[in-house]
Coordinates of C-alpha atoms in Angstrom, one line a residue:
Chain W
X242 CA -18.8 9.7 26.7
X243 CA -17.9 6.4 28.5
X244 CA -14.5 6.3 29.6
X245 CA -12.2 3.1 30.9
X246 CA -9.9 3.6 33.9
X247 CA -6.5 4.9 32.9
X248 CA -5.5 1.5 34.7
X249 CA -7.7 -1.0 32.8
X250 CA -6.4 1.0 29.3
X251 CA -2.6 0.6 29.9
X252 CA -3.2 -2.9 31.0
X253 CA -5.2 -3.8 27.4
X254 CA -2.9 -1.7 25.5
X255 CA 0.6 -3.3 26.3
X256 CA -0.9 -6.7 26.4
X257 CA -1.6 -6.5 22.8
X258 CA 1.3 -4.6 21.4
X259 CA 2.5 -6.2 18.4
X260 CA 2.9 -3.2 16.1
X261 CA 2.3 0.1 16.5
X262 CA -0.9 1.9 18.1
X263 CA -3.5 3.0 15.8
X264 CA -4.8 6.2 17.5
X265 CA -7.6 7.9 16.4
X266 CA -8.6 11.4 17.5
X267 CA -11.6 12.4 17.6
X268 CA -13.1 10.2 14.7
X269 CA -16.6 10.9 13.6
X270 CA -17.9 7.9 12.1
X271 CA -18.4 4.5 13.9
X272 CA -18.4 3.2 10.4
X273 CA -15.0 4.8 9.7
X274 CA -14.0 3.3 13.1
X275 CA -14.9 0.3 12.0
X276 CA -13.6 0.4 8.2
X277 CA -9.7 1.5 10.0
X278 CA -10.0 -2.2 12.8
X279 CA -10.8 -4.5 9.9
X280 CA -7.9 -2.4 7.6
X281 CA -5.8 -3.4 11.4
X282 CA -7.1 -6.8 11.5
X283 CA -6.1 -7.4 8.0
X284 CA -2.7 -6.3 8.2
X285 CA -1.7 -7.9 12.0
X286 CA -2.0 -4.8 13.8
X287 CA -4.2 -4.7 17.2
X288 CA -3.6 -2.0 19.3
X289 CA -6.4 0.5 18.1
X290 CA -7.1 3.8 20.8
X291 CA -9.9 6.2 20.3
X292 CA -9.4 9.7 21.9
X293 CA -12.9 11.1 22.5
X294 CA -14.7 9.8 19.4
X295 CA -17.7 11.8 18.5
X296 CA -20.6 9.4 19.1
X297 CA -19.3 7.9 22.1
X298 CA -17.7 4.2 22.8
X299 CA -19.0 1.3 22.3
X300 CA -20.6 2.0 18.9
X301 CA -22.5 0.0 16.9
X302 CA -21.9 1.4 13.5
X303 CA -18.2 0.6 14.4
X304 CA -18.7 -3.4 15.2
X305 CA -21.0 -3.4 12.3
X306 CA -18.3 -2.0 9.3
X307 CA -15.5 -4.1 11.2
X308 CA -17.1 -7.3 9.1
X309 CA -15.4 -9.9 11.5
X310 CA -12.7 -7.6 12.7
X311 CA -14.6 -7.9 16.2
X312 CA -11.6 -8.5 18.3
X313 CA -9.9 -5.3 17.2
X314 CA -12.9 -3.2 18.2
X315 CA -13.7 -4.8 21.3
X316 CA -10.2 -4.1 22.4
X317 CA -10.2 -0.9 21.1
X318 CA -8.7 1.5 24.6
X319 CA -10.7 4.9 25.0
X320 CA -8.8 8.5 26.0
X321 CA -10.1 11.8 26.9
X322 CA -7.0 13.3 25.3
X323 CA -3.5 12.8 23.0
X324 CA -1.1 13.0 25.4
X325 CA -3.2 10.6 27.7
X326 CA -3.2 7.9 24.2
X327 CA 0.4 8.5 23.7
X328 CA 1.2 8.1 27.1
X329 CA 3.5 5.1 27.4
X330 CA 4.6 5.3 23.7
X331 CA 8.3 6.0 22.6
X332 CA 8.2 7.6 19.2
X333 CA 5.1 8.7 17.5
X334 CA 4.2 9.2 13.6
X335 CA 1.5 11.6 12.4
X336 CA -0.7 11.4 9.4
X337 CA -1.0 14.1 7.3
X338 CA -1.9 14.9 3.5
X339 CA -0.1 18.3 3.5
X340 CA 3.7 18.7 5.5
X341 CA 4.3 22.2 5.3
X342 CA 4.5 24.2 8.6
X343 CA 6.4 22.5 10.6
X344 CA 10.2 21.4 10.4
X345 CA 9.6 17.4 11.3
X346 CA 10.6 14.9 8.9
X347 CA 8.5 13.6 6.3
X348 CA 8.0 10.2 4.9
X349 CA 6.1 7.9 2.8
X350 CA 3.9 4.9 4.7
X351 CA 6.9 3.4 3.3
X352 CA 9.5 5.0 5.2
X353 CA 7.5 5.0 8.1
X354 CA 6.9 1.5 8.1
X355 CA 10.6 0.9 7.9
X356 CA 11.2 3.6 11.0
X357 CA 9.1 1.7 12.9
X358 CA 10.1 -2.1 12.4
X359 CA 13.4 -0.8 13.2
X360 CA 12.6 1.2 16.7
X361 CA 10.0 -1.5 17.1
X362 CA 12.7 -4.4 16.7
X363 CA 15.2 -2.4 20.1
X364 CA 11.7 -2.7 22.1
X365 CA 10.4 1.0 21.3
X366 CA 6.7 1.7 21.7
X367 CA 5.6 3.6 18.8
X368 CA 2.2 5.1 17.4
X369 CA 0.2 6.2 14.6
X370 CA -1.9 9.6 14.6
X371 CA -5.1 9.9 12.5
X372 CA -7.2 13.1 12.6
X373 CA -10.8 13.4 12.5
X374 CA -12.6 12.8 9.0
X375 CA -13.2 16.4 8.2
X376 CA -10.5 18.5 9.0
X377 CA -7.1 16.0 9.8
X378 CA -4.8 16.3 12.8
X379 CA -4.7 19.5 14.0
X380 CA -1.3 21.5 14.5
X381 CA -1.4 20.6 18.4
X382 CA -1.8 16.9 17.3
X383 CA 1.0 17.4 15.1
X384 CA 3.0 19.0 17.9
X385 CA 3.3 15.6 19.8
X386 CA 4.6 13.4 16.9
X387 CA 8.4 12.8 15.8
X388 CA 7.9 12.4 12.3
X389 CA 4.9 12.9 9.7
X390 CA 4.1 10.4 7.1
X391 CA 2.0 11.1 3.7
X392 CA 1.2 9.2 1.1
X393 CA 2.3 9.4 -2.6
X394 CA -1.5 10.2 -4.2
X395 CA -2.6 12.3 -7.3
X396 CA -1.6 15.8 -6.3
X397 CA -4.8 16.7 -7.2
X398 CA -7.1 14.1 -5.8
X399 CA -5.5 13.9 -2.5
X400 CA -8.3 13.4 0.0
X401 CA -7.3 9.8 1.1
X402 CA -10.5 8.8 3.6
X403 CA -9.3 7.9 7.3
X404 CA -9.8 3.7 6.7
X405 CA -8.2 3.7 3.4
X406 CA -5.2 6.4 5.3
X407 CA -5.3 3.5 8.0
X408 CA -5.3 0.4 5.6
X409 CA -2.3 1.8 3.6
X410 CA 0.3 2.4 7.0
X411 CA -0.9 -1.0 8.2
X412 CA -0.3 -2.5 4.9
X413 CA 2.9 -0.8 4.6
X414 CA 3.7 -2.0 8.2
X415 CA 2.7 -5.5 7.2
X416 CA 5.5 -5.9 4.3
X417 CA 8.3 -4.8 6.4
X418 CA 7.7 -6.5 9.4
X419 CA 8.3 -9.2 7.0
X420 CA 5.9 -11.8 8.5
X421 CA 2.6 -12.1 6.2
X422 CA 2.3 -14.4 3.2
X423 CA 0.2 -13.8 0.4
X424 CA -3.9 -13.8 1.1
X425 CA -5.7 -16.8 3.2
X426 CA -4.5 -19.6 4.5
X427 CA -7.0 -22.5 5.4
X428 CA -7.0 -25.6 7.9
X429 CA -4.8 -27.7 5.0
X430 CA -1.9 -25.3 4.3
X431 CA -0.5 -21.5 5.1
X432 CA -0.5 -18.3 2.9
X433 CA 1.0 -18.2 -0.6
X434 CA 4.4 -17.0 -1.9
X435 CA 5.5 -15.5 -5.1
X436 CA 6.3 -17.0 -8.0
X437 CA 4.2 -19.9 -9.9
X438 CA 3.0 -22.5 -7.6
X439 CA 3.7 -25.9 -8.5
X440 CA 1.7 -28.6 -6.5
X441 CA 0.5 -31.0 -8.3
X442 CA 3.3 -30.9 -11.0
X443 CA 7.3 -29.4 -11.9
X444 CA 8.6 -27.6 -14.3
X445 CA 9.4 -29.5 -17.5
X446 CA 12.5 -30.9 -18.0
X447 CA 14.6 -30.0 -21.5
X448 CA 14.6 -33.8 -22.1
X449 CA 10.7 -33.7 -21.9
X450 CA 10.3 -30.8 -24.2
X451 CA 12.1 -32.0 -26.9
X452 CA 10.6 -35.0 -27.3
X453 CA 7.5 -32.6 -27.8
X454 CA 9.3 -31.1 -30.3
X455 CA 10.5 -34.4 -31.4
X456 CA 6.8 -35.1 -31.9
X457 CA 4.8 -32.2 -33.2
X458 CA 7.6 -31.3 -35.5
X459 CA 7.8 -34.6 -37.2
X460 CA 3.8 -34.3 -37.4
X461 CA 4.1 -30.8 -39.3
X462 CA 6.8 -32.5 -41.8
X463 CA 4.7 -34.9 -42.4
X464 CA 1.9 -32.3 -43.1
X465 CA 3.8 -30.2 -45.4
X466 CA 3.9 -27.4 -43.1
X467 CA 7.0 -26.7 -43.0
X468 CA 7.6 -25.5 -45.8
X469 CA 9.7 -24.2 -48.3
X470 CA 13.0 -26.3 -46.7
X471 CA 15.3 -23.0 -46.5
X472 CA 12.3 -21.5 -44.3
X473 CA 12.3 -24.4 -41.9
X474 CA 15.1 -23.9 -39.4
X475 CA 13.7 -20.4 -38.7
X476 CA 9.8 -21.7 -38.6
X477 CA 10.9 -24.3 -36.2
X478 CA 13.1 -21.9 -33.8
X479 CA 10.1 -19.7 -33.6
X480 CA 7.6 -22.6 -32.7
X481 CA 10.3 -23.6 -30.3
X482 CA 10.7 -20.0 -28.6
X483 CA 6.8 -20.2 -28.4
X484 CA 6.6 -22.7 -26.3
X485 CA 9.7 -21.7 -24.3
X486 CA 7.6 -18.5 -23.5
X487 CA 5.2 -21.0 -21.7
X488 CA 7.4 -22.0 -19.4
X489 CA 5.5 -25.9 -19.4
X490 CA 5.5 -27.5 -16.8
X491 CA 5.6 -31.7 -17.1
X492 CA 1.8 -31.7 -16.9
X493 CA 1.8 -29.2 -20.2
X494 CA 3.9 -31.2 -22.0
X495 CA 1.7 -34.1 -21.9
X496 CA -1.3 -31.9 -23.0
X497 CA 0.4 -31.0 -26.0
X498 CA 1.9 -34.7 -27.1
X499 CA -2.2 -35.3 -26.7
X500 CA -3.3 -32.3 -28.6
X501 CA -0.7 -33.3 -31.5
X502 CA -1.7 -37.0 -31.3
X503 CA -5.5 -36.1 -31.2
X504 CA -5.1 -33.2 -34.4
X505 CA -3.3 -35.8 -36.6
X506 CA -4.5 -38.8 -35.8
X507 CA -7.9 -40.7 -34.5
X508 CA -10.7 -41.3 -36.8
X509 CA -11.1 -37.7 -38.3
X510 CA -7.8 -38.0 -40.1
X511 CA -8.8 -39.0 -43.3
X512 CA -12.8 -39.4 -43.3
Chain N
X294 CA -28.8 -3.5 -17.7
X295 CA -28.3 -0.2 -19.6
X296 CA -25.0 -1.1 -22.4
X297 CA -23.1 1.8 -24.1
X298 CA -22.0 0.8 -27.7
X299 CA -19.1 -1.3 -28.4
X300 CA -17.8 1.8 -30.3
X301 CA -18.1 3.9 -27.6
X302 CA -16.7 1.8 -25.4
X303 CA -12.9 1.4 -26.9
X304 CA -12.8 5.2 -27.9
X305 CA -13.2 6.2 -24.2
X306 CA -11.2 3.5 -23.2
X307 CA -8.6 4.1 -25.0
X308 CA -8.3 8.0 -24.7
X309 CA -8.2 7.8 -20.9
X310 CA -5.4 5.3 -20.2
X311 CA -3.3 6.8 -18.0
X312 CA -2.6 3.5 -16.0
X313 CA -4.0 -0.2 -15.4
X314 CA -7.4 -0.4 -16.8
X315 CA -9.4 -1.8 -13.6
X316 CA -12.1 -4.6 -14.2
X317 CA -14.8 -4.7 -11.9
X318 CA -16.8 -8.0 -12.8
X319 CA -20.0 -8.2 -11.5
X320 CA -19.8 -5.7 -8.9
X321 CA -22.6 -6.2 -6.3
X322 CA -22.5 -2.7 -4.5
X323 CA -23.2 0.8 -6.1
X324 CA -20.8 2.2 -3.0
X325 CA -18.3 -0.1 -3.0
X326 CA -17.7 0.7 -7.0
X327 CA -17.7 4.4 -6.1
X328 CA -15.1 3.8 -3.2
X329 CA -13.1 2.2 -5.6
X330 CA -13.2 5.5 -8.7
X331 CA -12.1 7.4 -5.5
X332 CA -9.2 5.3 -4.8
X333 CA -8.0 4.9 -8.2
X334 CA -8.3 9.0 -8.2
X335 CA -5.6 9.0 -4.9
X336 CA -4.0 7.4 -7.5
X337 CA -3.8 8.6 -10.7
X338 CA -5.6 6.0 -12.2
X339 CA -8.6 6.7 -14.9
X340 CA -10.4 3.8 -17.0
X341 CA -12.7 1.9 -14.7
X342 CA -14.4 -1.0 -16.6
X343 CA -17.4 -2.4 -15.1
X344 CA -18.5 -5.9 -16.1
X345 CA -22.5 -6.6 -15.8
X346 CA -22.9 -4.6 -12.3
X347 CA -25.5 -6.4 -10.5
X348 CA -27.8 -3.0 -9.5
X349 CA -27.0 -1.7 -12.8
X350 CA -25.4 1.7 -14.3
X351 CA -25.5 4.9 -13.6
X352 CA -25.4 3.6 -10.1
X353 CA -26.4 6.9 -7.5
X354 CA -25.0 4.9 -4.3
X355 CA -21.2 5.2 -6.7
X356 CA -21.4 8.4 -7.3
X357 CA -22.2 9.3 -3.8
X358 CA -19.6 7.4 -2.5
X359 CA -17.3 8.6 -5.0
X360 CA -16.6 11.8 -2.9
X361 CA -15.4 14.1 -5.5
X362 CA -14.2 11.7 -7.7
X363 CA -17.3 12.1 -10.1
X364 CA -15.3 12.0 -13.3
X365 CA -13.9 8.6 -12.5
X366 CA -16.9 7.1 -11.9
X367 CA -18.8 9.1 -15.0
X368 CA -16.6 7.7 -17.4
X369 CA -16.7 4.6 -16.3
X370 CA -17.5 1.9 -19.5
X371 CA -20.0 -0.7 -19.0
X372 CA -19.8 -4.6 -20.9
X373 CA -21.4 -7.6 -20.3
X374 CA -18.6 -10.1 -20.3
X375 CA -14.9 -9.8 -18.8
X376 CA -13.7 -11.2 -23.0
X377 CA -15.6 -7.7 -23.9
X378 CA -13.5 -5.4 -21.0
X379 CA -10.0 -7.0 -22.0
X380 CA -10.6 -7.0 -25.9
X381 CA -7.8 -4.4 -26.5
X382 CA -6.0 -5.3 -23.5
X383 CA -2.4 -7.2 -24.0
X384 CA -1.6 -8.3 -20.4
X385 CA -4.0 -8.8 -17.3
X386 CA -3.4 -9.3 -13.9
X387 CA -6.7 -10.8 -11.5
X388 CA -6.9 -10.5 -7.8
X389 CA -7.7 -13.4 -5.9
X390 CA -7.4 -14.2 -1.8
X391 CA -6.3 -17.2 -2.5
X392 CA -3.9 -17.9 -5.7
X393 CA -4.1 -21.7 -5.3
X394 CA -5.2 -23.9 -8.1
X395 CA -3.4 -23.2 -11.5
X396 CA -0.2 -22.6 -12.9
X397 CA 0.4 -19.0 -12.9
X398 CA 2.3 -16.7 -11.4
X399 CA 1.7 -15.1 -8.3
X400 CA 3.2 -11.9 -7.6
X401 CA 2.6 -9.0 -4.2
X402 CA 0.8 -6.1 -5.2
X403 CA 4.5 -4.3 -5.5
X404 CA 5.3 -6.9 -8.2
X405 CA 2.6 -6.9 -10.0
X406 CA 3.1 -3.0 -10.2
X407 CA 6.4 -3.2 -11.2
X408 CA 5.2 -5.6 -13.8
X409 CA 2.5 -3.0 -15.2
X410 CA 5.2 -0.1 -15.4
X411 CA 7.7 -1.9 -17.4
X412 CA 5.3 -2.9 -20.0
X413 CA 3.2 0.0 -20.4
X414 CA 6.2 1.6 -20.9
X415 CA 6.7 -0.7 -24.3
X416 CA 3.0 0.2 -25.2
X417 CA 1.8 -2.6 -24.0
X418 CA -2.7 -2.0 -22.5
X419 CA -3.3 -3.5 -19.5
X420 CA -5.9 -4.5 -17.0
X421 CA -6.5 -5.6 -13.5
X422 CA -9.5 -7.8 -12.9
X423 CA -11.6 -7.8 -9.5
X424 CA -14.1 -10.3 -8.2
X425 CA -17.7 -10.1 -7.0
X426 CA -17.6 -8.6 -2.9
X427 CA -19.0 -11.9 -1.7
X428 CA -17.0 -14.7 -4.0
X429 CA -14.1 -12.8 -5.5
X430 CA -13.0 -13.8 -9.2
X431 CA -14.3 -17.6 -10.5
X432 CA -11.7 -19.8 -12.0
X433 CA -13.4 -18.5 -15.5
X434 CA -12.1 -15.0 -15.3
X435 CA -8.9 -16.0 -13.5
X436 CA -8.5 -18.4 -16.4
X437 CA -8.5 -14.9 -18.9
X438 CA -4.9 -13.2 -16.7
X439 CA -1.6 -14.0 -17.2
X440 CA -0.8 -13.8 -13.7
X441 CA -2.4 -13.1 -10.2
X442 CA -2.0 -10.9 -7.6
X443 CA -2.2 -11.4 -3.9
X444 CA -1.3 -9.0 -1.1
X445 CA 0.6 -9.7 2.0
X446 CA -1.8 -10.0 4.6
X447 CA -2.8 -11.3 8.2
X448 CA -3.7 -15.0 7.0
X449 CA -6.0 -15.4 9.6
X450 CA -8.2 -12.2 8.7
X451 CA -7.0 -11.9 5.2
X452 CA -10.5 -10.6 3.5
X453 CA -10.1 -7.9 1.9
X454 CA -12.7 -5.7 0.3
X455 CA -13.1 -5.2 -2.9
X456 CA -12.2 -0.9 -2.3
X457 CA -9.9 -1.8 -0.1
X458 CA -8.0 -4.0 -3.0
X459 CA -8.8 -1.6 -5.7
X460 CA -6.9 0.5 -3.1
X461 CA -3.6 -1.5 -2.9
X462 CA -2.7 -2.0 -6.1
X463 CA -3.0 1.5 -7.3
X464 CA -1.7 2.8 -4.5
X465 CA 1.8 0.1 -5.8
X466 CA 1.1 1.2 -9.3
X467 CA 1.5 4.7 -8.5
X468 CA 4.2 4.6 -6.2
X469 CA 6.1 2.5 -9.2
X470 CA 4.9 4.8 -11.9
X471 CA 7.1 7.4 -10.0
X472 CA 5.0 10.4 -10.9
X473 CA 3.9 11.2 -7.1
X474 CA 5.2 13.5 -5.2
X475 CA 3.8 13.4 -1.3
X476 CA 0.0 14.5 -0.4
X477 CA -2.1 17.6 -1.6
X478 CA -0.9 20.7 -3.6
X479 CA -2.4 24.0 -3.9
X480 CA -2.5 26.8 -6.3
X481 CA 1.2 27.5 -4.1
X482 CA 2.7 24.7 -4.8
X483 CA 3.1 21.3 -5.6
X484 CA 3.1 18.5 -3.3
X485 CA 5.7 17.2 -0.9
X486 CA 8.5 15.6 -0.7
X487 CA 10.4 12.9 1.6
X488 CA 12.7 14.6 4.3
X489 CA 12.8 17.6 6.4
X490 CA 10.9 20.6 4.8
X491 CA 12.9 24.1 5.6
X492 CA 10.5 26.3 4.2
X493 CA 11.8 29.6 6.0
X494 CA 14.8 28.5 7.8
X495 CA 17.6 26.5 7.1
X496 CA 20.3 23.9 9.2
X497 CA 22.0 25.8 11.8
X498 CA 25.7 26.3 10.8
X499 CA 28.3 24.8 13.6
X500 CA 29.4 28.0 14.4
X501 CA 25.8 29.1 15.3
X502 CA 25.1 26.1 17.2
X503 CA 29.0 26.4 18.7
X504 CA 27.4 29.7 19.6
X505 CA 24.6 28.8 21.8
X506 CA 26.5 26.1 23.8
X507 CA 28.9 29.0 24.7
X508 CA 25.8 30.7 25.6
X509 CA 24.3 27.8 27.7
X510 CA 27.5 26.5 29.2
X511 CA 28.7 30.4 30.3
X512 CA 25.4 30.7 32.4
X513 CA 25.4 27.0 33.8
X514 CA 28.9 27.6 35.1
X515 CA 28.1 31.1 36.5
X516 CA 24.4 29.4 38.2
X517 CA 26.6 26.3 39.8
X518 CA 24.8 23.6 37.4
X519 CA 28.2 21.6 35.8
X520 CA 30.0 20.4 39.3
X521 CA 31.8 18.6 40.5
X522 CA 35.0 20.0 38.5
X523 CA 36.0 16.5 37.2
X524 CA 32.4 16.2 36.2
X525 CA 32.2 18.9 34.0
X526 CA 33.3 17.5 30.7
X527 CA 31.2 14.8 30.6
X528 CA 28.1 16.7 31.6
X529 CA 29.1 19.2 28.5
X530 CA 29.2 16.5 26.4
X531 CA 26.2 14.8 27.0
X532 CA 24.3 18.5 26.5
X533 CA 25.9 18.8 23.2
X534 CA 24.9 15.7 22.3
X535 CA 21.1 16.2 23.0
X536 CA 21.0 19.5 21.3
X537 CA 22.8 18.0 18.6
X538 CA 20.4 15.1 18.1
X539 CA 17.7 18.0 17.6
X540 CA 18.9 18.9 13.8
X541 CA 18.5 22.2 15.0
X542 CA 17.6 24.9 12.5
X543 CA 18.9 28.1 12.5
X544 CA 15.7 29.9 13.7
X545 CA 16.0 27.0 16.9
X546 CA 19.1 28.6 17.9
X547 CA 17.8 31.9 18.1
X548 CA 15.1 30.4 20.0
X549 CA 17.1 28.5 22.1
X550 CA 19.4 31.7 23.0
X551 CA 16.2 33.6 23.6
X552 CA 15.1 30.7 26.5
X553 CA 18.5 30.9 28.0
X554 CA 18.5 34.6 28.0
X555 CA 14.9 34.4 29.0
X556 CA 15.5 32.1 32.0
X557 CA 19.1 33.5 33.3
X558 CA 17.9 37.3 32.7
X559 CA 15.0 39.6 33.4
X560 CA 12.9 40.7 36.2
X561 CA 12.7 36.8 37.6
X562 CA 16.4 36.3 37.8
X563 CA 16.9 37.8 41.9
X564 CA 13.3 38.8 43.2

């Protein structure tokens, strides 16, 4: 196995602190390697350490499944051993699908997230332990962390691979850190937000609505629709809470005045 | 393409939903349609829907990649249009990168979960529809959902795979659904839960602890450790405090009085 100068490793790792360490021990596939930087990448994490993977460092496989996520593996820092990983870190979280024989604290990705922001935000260096594919972190591994986190998962379908274990503690990380929008952002504007996105157009005003109102319900009169009389206040409150439901925006309410205007008028009207 | 009947289709459909229904529409990769049966097995989730896979179905690349989760993936149903996957379906949410061009809302995976609880909890059938790998959903199928979903994520690497989506929003849905408890469970016992498991031990008492520093300070006294004099209490305190910030269980004071008695006692004590 190649191996980096303990110097050269500490050097690349606090350069690029900006959320925990991803450490991997022992993994076995590049591919999984790979899978866990893009999961990284994805979710603004990029200090990822490898402690003696199985088929060496660098690994093609690895840069292969990262699909982009090159920086992440290129910087990934190599270790012989845990301890060495774990070195200059403050508090340390292992993964685990099954907390039972120790007395250490357990918590969802969640939690954990939150535990870390938190220790992160007074300048603490903190970590994230992932076992090998097969068999998890064993007890020793354990032994080094504060804390274990575990994810809420069908009791009876546990077996969460080690990228999607990674994706889901970075993604957790990701919310509470509190700085990610919502999916891509391109060369004209930034990530999304919540809620209903308004850009070319605004909500409707009440003023604009009821002059649709106005309009389509003086068409339906005029059609005999609503009909008998003593039925029409509660036909028209219902066609009114309909469109309320749609929430229209200004744009809307000039699709409808045309869809009225075009159903009762124009040459079809009477043939 | 291989098609089950449309008969078929709704009963299995509708016998299995547990949670979500999740749409696959034109999946390109066998493996990456068998990553996502596992993940919606982490998760609880059941009814995978695939629309027109491009390799076909039965897919042998899914169900390797499936790992276990075989009964997902078998009873998978298969149509050729997304109008055909969402007939019986009352509210849809799509997954997109990139919720830019229409009016609709846009919610984090958490919300959209949230959103899925409460109404299948008034009866209402719901889907989640997912893109193509290489182009994600076209404006056509995002034009069929009431509302989008996007997840928080490092807008300069924000792709996502499709797995790796399928992953996050059942991974939401379940945490919402509030059925999970924490990781695997055996034929001992069911899974685990946040906080500090005390399997066979339990917090240390105050007197027990009260005990021990007794213990401790009597033999630092008699070795010489807690001068100077005017010293003293501060050095106590600050002892206390770091045995006190180990929650110690009660089994950790016996061990703790054992390693004092250990390292003030026996052969070693006056060679």
């Amino acid at each position: 196995m190649s191996r980096v100068s303990r110097a050269s490793t500490k050097k690349n790792a606090a350069a690029s602190v900006v959320g925990p360490a991803i450490v991997l021990i022992r993994p076995q596939l590049g591919e999984n390697i790979g899978f866990a930087a893009r999961a990284m990448a994805n979710f603004g994490l990029t200090d990822l350490r490898l402690v003696a993977p199985r088929d060496g460092w660098p690994n093609e496989k690895a840069s292969a499944a990262a699909a982009g996520a090159y920086a992440t593996v290129d910087a990934a820092t190599l270790y012989e051993t845990p301890e060495e990983a774990l070195a200059k870190t403050n508090y340390v979280i292992a993964t685990t699908a099954r907390p039972r024989d120790m007395v250490k604290p357990v918590m969802t990705p969640e939690t954990a997230a939150a535990e870390l922001t938190k220790r992160q935000r007074s300048g603490e260096r903190c970590a994230i332990l992932f076992g090998p594919e097969r068999s998890g972190l064993d007890n020793d591994a354990i032994g080094l962390a504060d804390a274990l986190v575990t994810a809420p998962v069908n009791p009876a379908f546990a077996s969460l691979s080690l990228p999607q274990t990674v994706l889901l503690v970075a993604y957790e990380w990701q919310k509470q850190s509190g700085r990610a929008g919502l999916g891509r952002s391109t060369q004209f504007d930034g990530p999304a937000q919540e809620g209903t996105p308004m850009q070319n157009t605004r909500p409707a005003e009440r003023e604009e609505i009821f002059g649709l109102f106005d309009h389509l319900e003086r068409e339906l009169d005029a059609h005999g629709f609503l009909q008998p009389v003593e039925k029409r206040p509660t036909m028209v409150r219902n066609i009114r809470n309909m469109f309320h439901r749609m929430q229209l925006t200004e744009q809307d309410v000039r699709t409808w005045r045309g869809i009225v205007s075009s159903l009762t008028g124009g040459k079809r009207r009477k043939p």
